[in-house]
């Protein structure tokens, strides 16, 4: 059984989608071992409501390294195998990333490397792209930079505004995260340079 650790800062939409996928058997041989937020967030209340272990480790006023060490300690105490960022609004330090090499996933609402950072949907809409989407990737020491695991395309419709585009991207995020977690937990990939290549099923 694989232990997942979820880090969030807000309502935890992707966390809830992961929890639903585990409950429905779409993610097999896994459980959520701990949900951690850096502030009092709606996602923590949702985790408690589902009977999941939940913890707030406040980041406000804390040195980055001290906070990261506290979060890592909580993850290690729960024997977490895979860390999933679900709207976690803090950059992880290189030290944090090194504690879980290629074991931290993040989801970003654009087709990386386009539009990294905050407000990716707004950036895409303002730029006038015709195709947007989302990306699940491994976390490394740079922002929205790690090897790409899964991407889902979302067409930008003529009638879209930033909110309607963001809502349709979010629907695909929930699908993509489940797909990526399964792929990583089952080890169904190898690397060619920085490219992740899926292994063929026998």
PDB file of C-alpha atoms in Angstrom:
ATOM      1  CA  UNK A   1       0.000   0.000   0.000  1.00  0.00           C
ATOM      2  CA  UNK A   2       1.418   3.362  -1.061  1.00  0.00           C
ATOM      3  CA  UNK A   3       1.100   6.300   1.321  1.00  0.00           C
ATOM      4  CA  UNK A   4       0.255   9.638  -0.276  1.00  0.00           C
ATOM      5  CA  UNK A   5       0.918  12.990   1.356  1.00  0.00           C
ATOM      6  CA  UNK A   6      -1.184  15.924   0.125  1.00  0.00           C
ATOM      7  CA  UNK A   7      -0.012  19.526   0.495  1.00  0.00           C
ATOM      8  CA  UNK A   8      -2.566  22.281  -0.047  1.00  0.00           C
ATOM      9  CA  UNK A   9      -3.232  25.934   0.719  1.00  0.00           C
ATOM     10  CA  UNK A  10      -6.871  26.382  -0.354  1.00  0.00           C
ATOM     11  CA  UNK A  11     -10.069  24.455  -0.948  1.00  0.00           C
ATOM     12  CA  UNK A  12      -8.274  21.377  -2.179  1.00  0.00           C
ATOM     13  CA  UNK A  13     -10.222  20.614  -5.350  1.00  0.00           C
ATOM     14  CA  UNK A  14      -7.478  18.336  -6.676  1.00  0.00           C
ATOM     15  CA  UNK A  15      -7.082  16.718  -3.240  1.00  0.00           C
ATOM     16  CA  UNK A  16     -10.799  15.844  -3.239  1.00  0.00           C
ATOM     17  CA  UNK A  17     -10.515  14.444  -6.769  1.00  0.00           C
ATOM     18  CA  UNK A  18      -7.583  12.247  -5.668  1.00  0.00           C
ATOM     19  CA  UNK A  19      -9.521  11.081  -2.602  1.00  0.00           C
ATOM     20  CA  UNK A  20     -12.539  10.276  -4.781  1.00  0.00           C
ATOM     21  CA  UNK A  21     -10.361   8.326  -7.226  1.00  0.00           C
ATOM     22  CA  UNK A  22      -8.885   6.262  -4.398  1.00  0.00           C
ATOM     23  CA  UNK A  23     -12.354   5.565  -2.953  1.00  0.00           C
ATOM     24  CA  UNK A  24     -13.658   4.527  -6.382  1.00  0.00           C
ATOM     25  CA  UNK A  25     -10.667   2.293  -7.119  1.00  0.00           C
ATOM     26  CA  UNK A  26      -9.391   4.448  -9.976  1.00  0.00           C
ATOM     27  CA  UNK A  27      -6.155   4.775  -7.993  1.00  0.00           C
ATOM     28  CA  UNK A  28      -5.327   1.339  -6.639  1.00  0.00           C
ATOM     29  CA  UNK A  29      -3.094   0.237  -3.788  1.00  0.00           C
ATOM     30  CA  UNK A  30      -2.867   3.734  -2.311  1.00  0.00           C
ATOM     31  CA  UNK A  31      -4.212   5.711   0.598  1.00  0.00           C
ATOM     32  CA  UNK A  32      -3.948   9.302   1.772  1.00  0.00           C
ATOM     33  CA  UNK A  33      -1.723   9.129   4.834  1.00  0.00           C
ATOM     34  CA  UNK A  34      -1.712  12.851   5.684  1.00  0.00           C
ATOM     35  CA  UNK A  35      -3.108  16.150   4.399  1.00  0.00           C
ATOM     36  CA  UNK A  36      -1.001  19.192   5.309  1.00  0.00           C
ATOM     37  CA  UNK A  37      -1.756  22.878   4.818  1.00  0.00           C
ATOM     38  CA  UNK A  38       0.414  25.890   5.523  1.00  0.00           C
ATOM     39  CA  UNK A  39      -2.589  27.814   6.862  1.00  0.00           C
ATOM     40  CA  UNK A  40      -6.142  27.163   8.006  1.00  0.00           C
ATOM     41  CA  UNK A  41      -7.604  26.150   4.637  1.00  0.00           C
ATOM     42  CA  UNK A  42     -10.979  24.724   3.543  1.00  0.00           C
ATOM     43  CA  UNK A  43      -9.149  21.636   2.293  1.00  0.00           C
ATOM     44  CA  UNK A  44      -8.202  20.752   5.873  1.00  0.00           C
ATOM     45  CA  UNK A  45     -11.853  20.846   6.955  1.00  0.00           C
ATOM     46  CA  UNK A  46     -12.712  18.631   3.972  1.00  0.00           C
ATOM     47  CA  UNK A  47     -10.009  16.130   4.970  1.00  0.00           C
ATOM     48  CA  UNK A  48     -11.257  15.981   8.569  1.00  0.00           C
ATOM     49  CA  UNK A  49     -14.811  15.502   7.304  1.00  0.00           C
ATOM     50  CA  UNK A  50     -13.595  12.452   5.364  1.00  0.00           C
ATOM     51  CA  UNK A  51     -11.809  11.065   8.395  1.00  0.00           C
ATOM     52  CA  UNK A  52      -8.343  11.651   6.977  1.00  0.00           C
ATOM     53  CA  UNK A  53      -5.352  12.728   9.102  1.00  0.00           C
ATOM     54  CA  UNK A  54      -4.949  16.472   8.639  1.00  0.00           C
ATOM     55  CA  UNK A  55      -2.430  18.952   9.937  1.00  0.00           C
ATOM     56  CA  UNK A  56      -1.872  22.707   9.696  1.00  0.00           C
ATOM     57  CA  UNK A  57       1.777  23.765   9.866  1.00  0.00           C
ATOM     58  CA  UNK A  58       1.624  27.582   9.713  1.00  0.00           C
ATOM     59  CA  UNK A  59       4.144  29.183   7.381  1.00  0.00           C
ATOM     60  CA  UNK A  60       3.444  32.807   8.280  1.00  0.00           C
ATOM     61  CA  UNK A  61       6.383  34.238  10.181  1.00  0.00           C
ATOM     62  CA  UNK A  62       8.391  31.024   9.922  1.00  0.00           C
ATOM     63  CA  UNK A  63      11.772  30.757   8.208  1.00  0.00           C
ATOM     64  CA  UNK A  64      11.431  28.771   4.970  1.00  0.00           C
ATOM     65  CA  UNK A  65      13.878  26.077   6.073  1.00  0.00           C
ATOM     66  CA  UNK A  66      12.228  25.667   9.478  1.00  0.00           C
ATOM     67  CA  UNK A  67       8.809  25.313   7.895  1.00  0.00           C
ATOM     68  CA  UNK A  68      10.045  22.865   5.264  1.00  0.00           C
ATOM     69  CA  UNK A  69      11.724  20.726   7.906  1.00  0.00           C
ATOM     70  CA  UNK A  70       8.504  20.569   9.923  1.00  0.00           C
ATOM     71  CA  UNK A  71       6.494  19.520   6.846  1.00  0.00           C
ATOM     72  CA  UNK A  72       9.058  16.892   5.824  1.00  0.00           C
ATOM     73  CA  UNK A  73       9.107  15.504   9.367  1.00  0.00           C
ATOM     74  CA  UNK A  74       5.310  15.121   9.297  1.00  0.00           C
ATOM     75  CA  UNK A  75       5.445  13.386   5.907  1.00  0.00           C
ATOM     76  CA  UNK A  76       8.198  11.020   7.011  1.00  0.00           C
ATOM     77  CA  UNK A  77       6.369  10.224  10.249  1.00  0.00           C
ATOM     78  CA  UNK A  78       3.486   8.951   8.099  1.00  0.00           C
ATOM     79  CA  UNK A  79       5.869   6.978   5.826  1.00  0.00           C
ATOM     80  CA  UNK A  80       4.748   8.942   2.773  1.00  0.00           C
ATOM     81  CA  UNK A  81       5.898   7.440  -0.557  1.00  0.00           C
ATOM     82  CA  UNK A  82       4.540  10.127  -2.883  1.00  0.00           C
ATOM     83  CA  UNK A  83       3.888  13.819  -2.200  1.00  0.00           C
ATOM     84  CA  UNK A  84       1.121  15.472  -4.226  1.00  0.00           C
ATOM     85  CA  UNK A  85       0.865  19.258  -4.321  1.00  0.00           C
ATOM     86  CA  UNK A  86      -2.778  20.282  -4.647  1.00  0.00           C
ATOM     87  CA  UNK A  87      -2.850  24.053  -4.777  1.00  0.00           C
ATOM     88  CA  UNK A  88       0.069  24.435  -2.388  1.00  0.00           C
ATOM     89  CA  UNK A  89       1.083  28.073  -2.666  1.00  0.00           C
ATOM     90  CA  UNK A  90       4.637  27.818  -1.392  1.00  0.00           C
ATOM     91  CA  UNK A  91       7.824  27.107  -3.300  1.00  0.00           C
ATOM     92  CA  UNK A  92       9.595  24.048  -1.942  1.00  0.00           C
ATOM     93  CA  UNK A  93      13.239  24.529  -1.034  1.00  0.00           C
ATOM     94  CA  UNK A  94      15.904  22.463  -2.804  1.00  0.00           C
ATOM     95  CA  UNK A  95      16.438  20.658   0.513  1.00  0.00           C
ATOM     96  CA  UNK A  96      12.775  19.619   0.627  1.00  0.00           C
ATOM     97  CA  UNK A  97      12.885  18.323  -2.959  1.00  0.00           C
ATOM     98  CA  UNK A  98      16.011  16.295  -2.201  1.00  0.00           C
ATOM     99  CA  UNK A  99      14.200  14.426   0.578  1.00  0.00           C
ATOM    100  CA  UNK A 100      11.740  12.997  -1.975  1.00  0.00           C
ATOM    101  CA  UNK A 101      13.632  12.651  -5.274  1.00  0.00           C
ATOM    102  CA  UNK A 102      11.152  12.169  -8.133  1.00  0.00           C
ATOM    103  CA  UNK A 103       8.503  11.538  -5.508  1.00  0.00           C
ATOM    104  CA  UNK A 104       6.817  14.973  -5.539  1.00  0.00           C
ATOM    105  CA  UNK A 105       4.105  15.738  -8.085  1.00  0.00           C
ATOM    106  CA  UNK A 106       2.504  19.063  -8.924  1.00  0.00           C
ATOM    107  CA  UNK A 107      -0.291  20.073 -11.251  1.00  0.00           C
ATOM    108  CA  UNK A 108      -0.223  23.326 -13.186  1.00  0.00           C
ATOM    109  CA  UNK A 109      -3.090  24.862 -15.204  1.00  0.00           C
ATOM    110  CA  UNK A 110      -1.226  25.330 -18.467  1.00  0.00           C
ATOM    111  CA  UNK A 111       0.643  23.268 -21.021  1.00  0.00           C
ATOM    112  CA  UNK A 112       4.115  23.743 -19.615  1.00  0.00           C
ATOM    113  CA  UNK A 113       6.598  25.191 -20.393  1.00  0.00           C
ATOM    114  CA  UNK A 114       4.049  27.840 -21.441  1.00  0.00           C
ATOM    115  CA  UNK A 115       2.771  30.175 -18.728  1.00  0.00           C
ATOM    116  CA  UNK A 116       4.519  28.992 -15.558  1.00  0.00           C
ATOM    117  CA  UNK A 117       3.855  30.623 -12.200  1.00  0.00           C
ATOM    118  CA  UNK A 118       0.691  32.253 -10.927  1.00  0.00           C
ATOM    119  CA  UNK A 119      -2.514  32.980 -12.871  1.00  0.00           C
ATOM    120  CA  UNK A 120      -1.618  30.677 -15.734  1.00  0.00           C
ATOM    121  CA  UNK A 121      -5.169  30.594 -17.139  1.00  0.00           C
ATOM    122  CA  UNK A 122      -5.301  34.399 -17.198  1.00  0.00           C
ATOM    123  CA  UNK A 123      -1.907  34.495 -18.907  1.00  0.00           C
ATOM    124  CA  UNK A 124      -3.057  32.033 -21.573  1.00  0.00           C
ATOM    125  CA  UNK A 125      -6.322  33.875 -22.176  1.00  0.00           C
ATOM    126  CA  UNK A 126      -4.606  37.264 -22.415  1.00  0.00           C
ATOM    127  CA  UNK A 127      -2.002  35.875 -24.820  1.00  0.00           C
ATOM    128  CA  UNK A 128      -4.721  34.644 -27.139  1.00  0.00           C
ATOM    129  CA  UNK A 129      -3.753  30.967 -27.340  1.00  0.00           C
ATOM    130  CA  UNK A 130      -6.193  28.593 -29.039  1.00  0.00           C
ATOM    131  CA  UNK A 131      -5.182  25.554 -26.964  1.00  0.00           C
ATOM    132  CA  UNK A 132      -4.535  25.544 -23.243  1.00  0.00           C
ATOM    133  CA  UNK A 133      -4.692  22.741 -20.700  1.00  0.00           C
ATOM    134  CA  UNK A 134      -2.911  21.351 -17.677  1.00  0.00           C
ATOM    135  CA  UNK A 135       0.312  19.567 -16.806  1.00  0.00           C
ATOM    136  CA  UNK A 136       1.246  17.115 -14.066  1.00  0.00           C
ATOM    137  CA  UNK A 137       4.984  17.128 -13.524  1.00  0.00           C
ATOM    138  CA  UNK A 138       7.676  16.057 -11.114  1.00  0.00           C
ATOM    139  CA  UNK A 139       8.816  18.847  -8.834  1.00  0.00           C
ATOM    140  CA  UNK A 140      12.463  19.834  -9.007  1.00  0.00           C
ATOM    141  CA  UNK A 141      14.408  22.813  -7.659  1.00  0.00           C
ATOM    142  CA  UNK A 142      13.009  25.240 -10.268  1.00  0.00           C
ATOM    143  CA  UNK A 143       9.490  26.649 -10.599  1.00  0.00           C
ATOM    144  CA  UNK A 144       7.179  24.544 -12.805  1.00  0.00           C
ATOM    145  CA  UNK A 145      10.206  22.969 -14.441  1.00  0.00           C
ATOM    146  CA  UNK A 146      10.365  19.244 -13.603  1.00  0.00           C
ATOM    147  CA  UNK A 147       9.833  16.383 -16.041  1.00  0.00           C
ATOM    148  CA  UNK A 148       6.320  16.282 -17.499  1.00  0.00           C
ATOM    149  CA  UNK A 149       4.235  13.203 -16.653  1.00  0.00           C
ATOM    150  CA  UNK A 150       0.787  13.902 -18.139  1.00  0.00           C
ATOM    151  CA  UNK A 151      -0.716  16.775 -20.111  1.00  0.00           C
ATOM    152  CA  UNK A 152      -4.341  17.365 -21.120  1.00  0.00           C
ATOM    153  CA  UNK A 153      -5.354  19.808 -23.836  1.00  0.00           C
ATOM    154  CA  UNK A 154      -8.297  22.175 -23.449  1.00  0.00           C
ATOM    155  CA  UNK A 155      -9.429  24.228 -26.458  1.00  0.00           C
ATOM    156  CA  UNK A 156      -9.994  27.936 -25.879  1.00  0.00           C
ATOM    157  CA  UNK A 157     -13.462  28.668 -27.236  1.00  0.00           C
ATOM    158  CA  UNK A 158     -14.500  31.963 -28.822  1.00  0.00           C
ATOM    159  CA  UNK A 159     -17.073  32.484 -26.079  1.00  0.00           C
ATOM    160  CA  UNK A 160     -14.642  31.813 -23.228  1.00  0.00           C
ATOM    161  CA  UNK A 161     -13.613  34.205 -20.539  1.00  0.00           C
ATOM    162  CA  UNK A 162     -10.907  33.553 -17.962  1.00  0.00           C
ATOM    163  CA  UNK A 163     -13.358  31.894 -15.562  1.00  0.00           C
ATOM    164  CA  UNK A 164     -14.962  29.509 -18.045  1.00  0.00           C
ATOM    165  CA  UNK A 165     -11.556  28.489 -19.374  1.00  0.00           C
ATOM    166  CA  UNK A 166     -10.256  27.909 -15.830  1.00  0.00           C
ATOM    167  CA  UNK A 167     -13.304  25.772 -14.982  1.00  0.00           C
ATOM    168  CA  UNK A 168     -12.814  23.508 -18.007  1.00  0.00           C
ATOM    169  CA  UNK A 169      -9.093  23.193 -17.305  1.00  0.00           C
ATOM    170  CA  UNK A 170      -9.887  22.202 -13.711  1.00  0.00           C
ATOM    171  CA  UNK A 171     -12.077  19.336 -14.940  1.00  0.00           C
ATOM    172  CA  UNK A 172      -9.103  17.991 -16.873  1.00  0.00           C
ATOM    173  CA  UNK A 173      -6.768  18.518 -13.910  1.00  0.00           C
ATOM    174  CA  UNK A 174      -8.782  16.007 -11.894  1.00  0.00           C
ATOM    175  CA  UNK A 175      -8.476  13.418 -14.659  1.00  0.00           C
ATOM    176  CA  UNK A 176      -4.793  14.100 -15.310  1.00  0.00           C
ATOM    177  CA  UNK A 177      -3.737  13.861 -11.656  1.00  0.00           C
ATOM    178  CA  UNK A 178      -5.327  10.422 -11.236  1.00  0.00           C
ATOM    179  CA  UNK A 179      -3.637   9.218 -14.432  1.00  0.00           C
ATOM    180  CA  UNK A 180      -0.251  10.567 -13.352  1.00  0.00           C
ATOM    181  CA  UNK A 181      -0.412   9.099  -9.846  1.00  0.00           C
ATOM    182  CA  UNK A 182      -1.238   5.663 -11.230  1.00  0.00           C
ATOM    183  CA  UNK A 183       1.599   5.860 -13.743  1.00  0.00           C
ATOM    184  CA  UNK A 184       4.147   6.876 -11.095  1.00  0.00           C
ATOM    185  CA  UNK A 185       3.021   4.404  -8.420  1.00  0.00           C
ATOM    186  CA  UNK A 186       3.143   1.523 -10.895  1.00  0.00           C
ATOM    187  CA  UNK A 187       6.551   2.594 -12.225  1.00  0.00           C
ATOM    188  CA  UNK A 188       5.248   2.498 -15.777  1.00  0.00           C
ATOM    189  CA  UNK A 189       7.793   4.943 -17.143  1.00  0.00           C
ATOM    190  CA  UNK A 190      11.445   5.543 -17.858  1.00  0.00           C
ATOM    191  CA  UNK A 191      13.447   8.636 -18.735  1.00  0.00           C
ATOM    192  CA  UNK A 192      15.049   9.594 -22.018  1.00  0.00           C
ATOM    193  CA  UNK A 193      16.929  12.767 -21.138  1.00  0.00           C
ATOM    194  CA  UNK A 194      14.289  14.841 -19.362  1.00  0.00           C
ATOM    195  CA  UNK A 195      11.493  13.171 -21.342  1.00  0.00           C
ATOM    196  CA  UNK A 196       9.310  10.720 -19.466  1.00  0.00           C
ATOM    197  CA  UNK A 197       8.459   7.776 -21.704  1.00  0.00           C
ATOM    198  CA  UNK A 198       5.696   5.351 -20.802  1.00  0.00           C
ATOM    199  CA  UNK A 199       6.661   1.708 -20.761  1.00  0.00           C
ATOM    200  CA  UNK A 200       4.650  -0.496 -23.047  1.00  0.00           C
ATOM    201  CA  UNK A 201       2.405  -3.036 -21.349  1.00  0.00           C
ATOM    202  CA  UNK A 202       3.341  -6.621 -22.072  1.00  0.00           C
TER     203      UNK A 202
END
